[in-house]
PDB file of C-alpha atoms in Angstrom:
ATOM      1  CA  ARG A 259     -20.704  -6.200   6.622  1.00  0.00           C
ATOM      2  CA  ASP A 260     -21.383  -2.857   8.296  1.00  0.00           C
ATOM      3  CA  PHE A 261     -19.374   0.145   9.449  1.00  0.00           C
ATOM      4  CA  ARG A 262     -19.159  -1.421  12.902  1.00  0.00           C
ATOM      5  CA  ASP A 263     -19.184  -5.113  11.949  1.00  0.00           C
ATOM      6  CA  LEU A 264     -15.792  -5.752  10.378  1.00  0.00           C
ATOM      7  CA  ALA A 265     -13.593  -8.798   9.884  1.00  0.00           C
ATOM      8  CA  LEU A 266      -9.826  -8.375   9.822  1.00  0.00           C
ATOM      9  CA  LEU A 267      -8.513 -10.354   6.854  1.00  0.00           C
ATOM     10  CA  GLY A 268      -4.929  -9.139   6.836  1.00  0.00           C
ATOM     11  CA  ARG A 269      -2.699  -6.373   8.041  1.00  0.00           C
ATOM     12  CA  SER A 270       0.862  -5.140   7.948  1.00  0.00           C
ATOM     13  CA  ARG A 271       3.255  -6.535  10.504  1.00  0.00           C
ATOM     14  CA  ASP A 272       5.309  -3.375  10.306  1.00  0.00           C
ATOM     15  CA  ASP A 273       4.805  -0.342   8.052  1.00  0.00           C
ATOM     16  CA  ALA A 274       1.822   0.341   5.834  1.00  0.00           C
ATOM     17  CA  ALA A 275       2.468   0.614   2.090  1.00  0.00           C
ATOM     18  CA  GLY A 276       2.475   4.417   2.278  1.00  0.00           C
ATOM     19  CA  GLU A 277       5.051   4.361   5.061  1.00  0.00           C
ATOM     20  CA  ALA A 278       7.231   2.072   2.946  1.00  0.00           C
ATOM     21  CA  PHE A 279       7.014   4.561   0.068  1.00  0.00           C
ATOM     22  CA  ASP A 280       7.992   7.400   2.424  1.00  0.00           C
ATOM     23  CA  LYS A 281      10.941   5.512   3.931  1.00  0.00           C
ATOM     24  CA  VAL A 282      12.300   4.309   0.595  1.00  0.00           C
ATOM     25  CA  ALA A 283      11.967   7.833  -0.795  1.00  0.00           C
ATOM     26  CA  LYS A 284      14.031   9.073   2.137  1.00  0.00           C
ATOM     27  CA  LEU A 285      16.685   6.401   1.470  1.00  0.00           C
ATOM     28  CA  MET A 286      16.815   7.591  -2.131  1.00  0.00           C
ATOM     29  CA  GLY A 287      17.113  11.253  -1.171  1.00  0.00           C
ATOM     30  CA  LEU A 288      13.663  12.135  -2.494  1.00  0.00           C
ATOM     31  CA  GLY A 289      11.164  14.509  -0.961  1.00  0.00           C
ATOM     32  CA  TYR A 290       7.992  13.985   1.015  1.00  0.00           C
ATOM     33  CA  PRO A 291       5.431  12.587   0.485  1.00  0.00           C
ATOM     34  CA  GLY A 292       7.432   9.645  -0.765  1.00  0.00           C
ATOM     35  CA  GLY A 293       4.730   8.006  -2.852  1.00  0.00           C
ATOM     36  CA  VAL A 294       4.397  11.013  -5.127  1.00  0.00           C
ATOM     37  CA  GLN A 295       8.171  11.333  -5.484  1.00  0.00           C
ATOM     38  CA  ILE A 296       8.741   7.641  -6.229  1.00  0.00           C
ATOM     39  CA  GLU A 297       5.847   7.514  -8.692  1.00  0.00           C
ATOM     40  CA  ALA A 298       7.225  10.488 -10.628  1.00  0.00           C
ATOM     41  CA  LEU A 299      10.718   8.987 -10.764  1.00  0.00           C
ATOM     42  CA  ALA A 300       9.408   5.477 -11.569  1.00  0.00           C
ATOM     43  CA  ALA A 301       7.591   6.778 -14.652  1.00  0.00           C
ATOM     44  CA  SER A 302      10.865   6.712 -16.599  1.00  0.00           C
ATOM     45  CA  GLY A 303      12.229   3.543 -15.003  1.00  0.00           C
ATOM     46  CA  ASN A 304      12.224  -0.173 -15.741  1.00  0.00           C
ATOM     47  CA  PRO A 305      10.173  -2.011 -13.079  1.00  0.00           C
ATOM     48  CA  HIS A 306      12.129  -5.223 -13.742  1.00  0.00           C
ATOM     49  CA  ALA A 307      15.640  -3.751 -13.499  1.00  0.00           C
ATOM     50  CA  PHE A 308      16.112  -4.692  -9.834  1.00  0.00           C
ATOM     51  CA  LYS A 309      15.024  -8.007  -8.366  1.00  0.00           C
ATOM     52  CA  LEU A 310      13.300  -7.013  -5.137  1.00  0.00           C
ATOM     53  CA  PRO A 311      11.412  -9.285  -2.734  1.00  0.00           C
ATOM     54  CA  ARG A 312       7.635  -9.265  -2.484  1.00  0.00           C
ATOM     55  CA  PRO A 313       6.255  -8.670   1.009  1.00  0.00           C
ATOM     56  CA  ARG A 314       4.860 -12.104   1.950  1.00  0.00           C
ATOM     57  CA  ILE A 315       4.235 -14.051   5.116  1.00  0.00           C
ATOM     58  CA  ALA A 316       3.625 -17.665   4.163  1.00  0.00           C
ATOM     59  CA  SER A 317       1.582 -18.518   7.260  1.00  0.00           C
ATOM     60  CA  GLU A 318      -0.635 -15.434   6.801  1.00  0.00           C
ATOM     61  CA  PRO A 319      -1.247 -14.975   3.058  1.00  0.00           C
ATOM     62  CA  LEU A 320      -3.190 -11.704   3.474  1.00  0.00           C
ATOM     63  CA  THR A 321      -0.631 -10.107   5.801  1.00  0.00           C
ATOM     64  CA  PHE A 322       2.129  -7.766   4.629  1.00  0.00           C
ATOM     65  CA  SER A 323       5.613  -7.040   5.869  1.00  0.00           C
ATOM     66  CA  TYR A 324       7.439  -4.272   4.045  1.00  0.00           C
ATOM     67  CA  SER A 325      10.592  -4.361   6.181  1.00  0.00           C
ATOM     68  CA  GLY A 326      12.330  -6.868   3.889  1.00  0.00           C
ATOM     69  CA  LEU A 327      11.522  -4.824   0.801  1.00  0.00           C
ATOM     70  CA  LYS A 328      12.823  -1.618   2.399  1.00  0.00           C
ATOM     71  CA  THR A 329      15.955  -3.466   3.538  1.00  0.00           C
ATOM     72  CA  ALA A 330      16.497  -4.790  -0.006  1.00  0.00           C
ATOM     73  CA  VAL A 331      16.382  -1.235  -1.372  1.00  0.00           C
ATOM     74  CA  SER A 332      18.803  -0.117   1.338  1.00  0.00           C
ATOM     75  CA  HIS A 333      21.190  -2.972   0.447  1.00  0.00           C
ATOM     76  CA  GLN A 334      21.073  -2.019  -3.241  1.00  0.00           C
ATOM     77  CA  LEU A 335      21.990   1.562  -2.338  1.00  0.00           C
ATOM     78  CA  LYS A 336      24.834   0.454  -0.041  1.00  0.00           C
ATOM     79  CA  LYS A 337      26.157  -2.041  -2.589  1.00  0.00           C
ATOM     80  CA  ARG A 338      25.865   0.452  -5.468  1.00  0.00           C
ATOM     81  CA  PRO A 339      25.915   4.030  -4.084  1.00  0.00           C
ATOM     82  CA  GLU A 340      26.252   5.354  -7.651  1.00  0.00           C
ATOM     83  CA  ILE A 341      22.530   4.591  -8.078  1.00  0.00           C
ATOM     84  CA  LEU A 342      21.792   7.870  -6.328  1.00  0.00           C
ATOM     85  CA  THR A 343      23.738   9.865  -8.919  1.00  0.00           C
ATOM     86  CA  ASP A 344      22.759   7.855 -11.998  1.00  0.00           C
ATOM     87  CA  PRO A 345      19.340   9.109 -13.200  1.00  0.00           C
ATOM     88  CA  LYS A 346      18.536   5.869 -15.092  1.00  0.00           C
ATOM     89  CA  ALA A 347      19.500   3.548 -12.233  1.00  0.00           C
ATOM     90  CA  ARG A 348      17.627   5.742  -9.744  1.00  0.00           C
ATOM     91  CA  ALA A 349      14.469   5.643 -11.887  1.00  0.00           C
ATOM     92  CA  ASP A 350      14.851   1.876 -12.321  1.00  0.00           C
ATOM     93  CA  LEU A 351      15.125   1.335  -8.564  1.00  0.00           C
ATOM     94  CA  ALA A 352      12.074   3.514  -7.935  1.00  0.00           C
ATOM     95  CA  ALA A 353      10.100   1.632 -10.595  1.00  0.00           C
ATOM     96  CA  SER A 354      11.200  -1.753  -9.245  1.00  0.00           C
ATOM     97  CA  PHE A 355      10.208  -0.792  -5.703  1.00  0.00           C
ATOM     98  CA  GLN A 356       6.874   0.610  -6.844  1.00  0.00           C
ATOM     99  CA  GLU A 357       6.149  -2.544  -8.838  1.00  0.00           C
ATOM    100  CA  ALA A 358       6.882  -4.741  -5.808  1.00  0.00           C
ATOM    101  CA  VAL A 359       4.395  -2.764  -3.698  1.00  0.00           C
ATOM    102  CA  VAL A 360       1.755  -2.709  -6.448  1.00  0.00           C
ATOM    103  CA  GLU A 361       2.092  -6.439  -7.073  1.00  0.00           C
ATOM    104  CA  SER A 362       1.804  -7.233  -3.365  1.00  0.00           C
ATOM    105  CA  LEU A 363      -1.308  -5.084  -2.942  1.00  0.00           C
ATOM    106  CA  LEU A 364      -2.921  -6.431  -6.107  1.00  0.00           C
ATOM    107  CA  THR A 365      -2.362 -10.100  -5.291  1.00  0.00           C
ATOM    108  CA  ARG A 366      -3.549  -9.705  -1.681  1.00  0.00           C
ATOM    109  CA  ALA A 367      -6.666  -7.801  -2.730  1.00  0.00           C
ATOM    110  CA  TRP A 368      -7.700 -10.516  -5.180  1.00  0.00           C
ATOM    111  CA  LEU A 369      -6.852 -13.267  -2.710  1.00  0.00           C
ATOM    112  CA  ALA A 370      -9.121 -11.547  -0.184  1.00  0.00           C
ATOM    113  CA  LEU A 371     -11.917 -11.421  -2.780  1.00  0.00           C
ATOM    114  CA  GLU A 372     -11.455 -15.128  -3.483  1.00  0.00           C
ATOM    115  CA  GLN A 373     -11.426 -16.068   0.209  1.00  0.00           C
ATOM    116  CA  THR A 374     -14.532 -14.047   1.039  1.00  0.00           C
ATOM    117  CA  GLY A 375     -16.463 -14.718  -2.157  1.00  0.00           C
ATOM    118  CA  SER A 376     -16.941 -10.982  -2.589  1.00  0.00           C
ATOM    119  CA  ARG A 377     -16.950  -9.391  -6.037  1.00  0.00           C
ATOM    120  CA  ARG A 378     -16.505  -5.812  -4.775  1.00  0.00           C
ATOM    121  CA  LEU A 379     -13.277  -4.083  -3.862  1.00  0.00           C
ATOM    122  CA  VAL A 380     -12.874  -0.627  -2.342  1.00  0.00           C
ATOM    123  CA  VAL A 381      -9.357   0.799  -2.447  1.00  0.00           C
ATOM    124  CA  CYS A 382      -8.631   3.887  -0.372  1.00  0.00           C
ATOM    125  CA  GLY A 383      -5.907   5.746   1.487  1.00  0.00           C
ATOM    126  CA  GLY A 384      -2.918   7.637   0.191  1.00  0.00           C
ATOM    127  CA  VAL A 385      -1.429   4.804  -1.869  1.00  0.00           C
ATOM    128  CA  ALA A 386      -4.755   4.541  -3.742  1.00  0.00           C
ATOM    129  CA  ALA A 387      -3.614   7.687  -5.585  1.00  0.00           C
ATOM    130  CA  ASN A 388      -0.720   5.799  -7.187  1.00  0.00           C
ATOM    131  CA  THR A 389      -1.297   5.684 -10.941  1.00  0.00           C
ATOM    132  CA  ARG A 390       0.428   2.329 -11.455  1.00  0.00           C
ATOM    133  CA  LEU A 391      -1.672   0.747  -8.685  1.00  0.00           C
ATOM    134  CA  ARG A 392      -4.897   2.199 -10.077  1.00  0.00           C
ATOM    135  CA  GLU A 393      -4.080   0.915 -13.575  1.00  0.00           C
ATOM    136  CA  ALA A 394      -3.215  -2.570 -12.285  1.00  0.00           C
ATOM    137  CA  LEU A 395      -6.395  -2.727 -10.186  1.00  0.00           C
ATOM    138  CA  GLN A 396      -8.562  -1.581 -13.092  1.00  0.00           C
ATOM    139  CA  ALA A 397      -6.997  -4.145 -15.449  1.00  0.00           C
ATOM    140  CA  GLN A 398      -7.488  -6.948 -12.917  1.00  0.00           C
ATOM    141  CA  ALA A 399     -11.093  -5.883 -12.299  1.00  0.00           C
ATOM    142  CA  ARG A 400     -11.808  -5.956 -16.039  1.00  0.00           C
ATOM    143  CA  THR A 401     -10.213  -9.398 -16.341  1.00  0.00           C
ATOM    144  CA  THR A 402     -12.039 -10.920 -13.372  1.00  0.00           C
ATOM    145  CA  GLY A 403     -15.323  -9.022 -13.530  1.00  0.00           C
ATOM    146  CA  ALA A 404     -14.879  -7.665 -10.009  1.00  0.00           C
ATOM    147  CA  GLU A 405     -16.525  -4.358  -9.143  1.00  0.00           C
ATOM    148  CA  LEU A 406     -13.799  -1.853  -8.241  1.00  0.00           C
ATOM    149  CA  PHE A 407     -14.408   1.333  -6.286  1.00  0.00           C
ATOM    150  CA  LEU A 408     -11.645   3.934  -6.462  1.00  0.00           C
ATOM    151  CA  PRO A 409     -12.261   7.342  -4.903  1.00  0.00           C
ATOM    152  CA  PRO A 410     -11.272  10.470  -6.798  1.00  0.00           C
ATOM    153  CA  LEU A 411      -7.631  11.440  -6.342  1.00  0.00           C
ATOM    154  CA  SER A 412      -8.661  14.391  -4.172  1.00  0.00           C
ATOM    155  CA  LEU A 413      -9.890  11.908  -1.542  1.00  0.00           C
ATOM    156  CA  CYS A 414      -6.782   9.699  -1.658  1.00  0.00           C
ATOM    157  CA  THR A 415      -4.560  11.665   0.660  1.00  0.00           C
ATOM    158  CA  ASP A 416      -4.406   9.591   3.828  1.00  0.00           C
ATOM    159  CA  ASN A 417      -6.608   7.620   6.163  1.00  0.00           C
ATOM    160  CA  ALA A 418      -7.828  10.629   8.148  1.00  0.00           C
ATOM    161  CA  ALA A 419     -11.132  10.832   6.260  1.00  0.00           C
ATOM    162  CA  MET A 420     -11.762   7.114   6.788  1.00  0.00           C
ATOM    163  CA  VAL A 421     -10.989   7.377  10.500  1.00  0.00           C
ATOM    164  CA  ALA A 422     -13.357  10.350  10.776  1.00  0.00           C
ATOM    165  CA  ALA A 423     -16.098   8.469   8.893  1.00  0.00           C
ATOM    166  CA  LEU A 424     -15.774   5.467  11.207  1.00  0.00           C
ATOM    167  CA  GLY A 425     -15.859   7.824  14.204  1.00  0.00           C
ATOM    168  CA  TYR A 426     -19.068   9.345  12.863  1.00  0.00           C
ATOM    169  CA  HIS A 427     -20.747   5.944  12.530  1.00  0.00           C
ATOM    170  CA  ARG A 428     -19.622   4.899  15.998  1.00  0.00           C
ATOM    171  CA  LEU A 429     -20.908   8.157  17.441  1.00  0.00           C
ATOM    172  CA  GLN A 430     -24.249   7.607  15.683  1.00  0.00           C
ATOM    173  CA  ALA A 431     -24.396   4.155  17.305  1.00  0.00           C
ATOM    174  CA  GLY A 432     -23.891   5.692  20.742  1.00  0.00           C
ATOM    175  CA  GLU A 433     -20.277   4.658  21.201  1.00  0.00           C
ATOM    176  CA  ARG A 434     -18.052   7.065  23.095  1.00  0.00           C
ATOM    177  CA  LEU A 435     -14.399   7.059  24.093  1.00  0.00           C
ATOM    178  CA  ASP A 436     -13.595   8.670  27.416  1.00  0.00           C
ATOM    179  CA  LEU A 437     -10.999  11.418  27.351  1.00  0.00           C
ATOM    180  CA  ASP A 438      -8.648   9.136  29.266  1.00  0.00           C
ATOM    181  CA  GLY A 439      -8.945   6.461  26.571  1.00  0.00           C
ATOM    182  CA  ASP A 440      -5.723   5.218  25.020  1.00  0.00           C
ATOM    183  CA  VAL A 441      -4.892   4.946  21.326  1.00  0.00           C
ATOM    184  CA  PHE A 442      -2.667   2.487  19.523  1.00  0.00           C
ATOM    185  CA  SER A 443      -1.149   2.809  16.072  1.00  0.00           C
ATOM    186  CA  ARG A 444      -1.063  -0.971  15.584  1.00  0.00           C
ATOM    187  CA  GLY A 445      -3.853  -3.482  16.153  1.00  0.00           C
TER     188      GLY A 445
END
């Protein structure tokens, strides 16, 4: 409703989507940042080659948990270590993982729109730079008539700009955090 009047609809119980990309990229021996590396590899892969779970929590439909998805990738690599040396299998695993993340983000975003009655969606952060996610969001927006706001790729690096913007608005409202204030990475 306002920069300082927010409602939490969902969250991640463990890692954010970008962290999941980074950790899976590390499991696969790819570089950092993981999202860029997985996206590049996934471009030549089959997103349906590996059956991977979708991050869901039945009791909290807008909440994510990527630990099961990361564990599933790890199990595939332990069960079939040759994946890491087989370019096709490696690309297929990257594409399958990417598709699982994209599908989970897409379905949760549209569920949030349905639950709130909103017709506008803003997608930001590092994962918002993912081409497959952007394409899926744009297709869904066209299909449903939702208004989609995607920042330019140059602004999709991480959440630092969003944190700074929120800090600015809180400062403008007279809010201050003492220097002995504590910070928490999870809400």
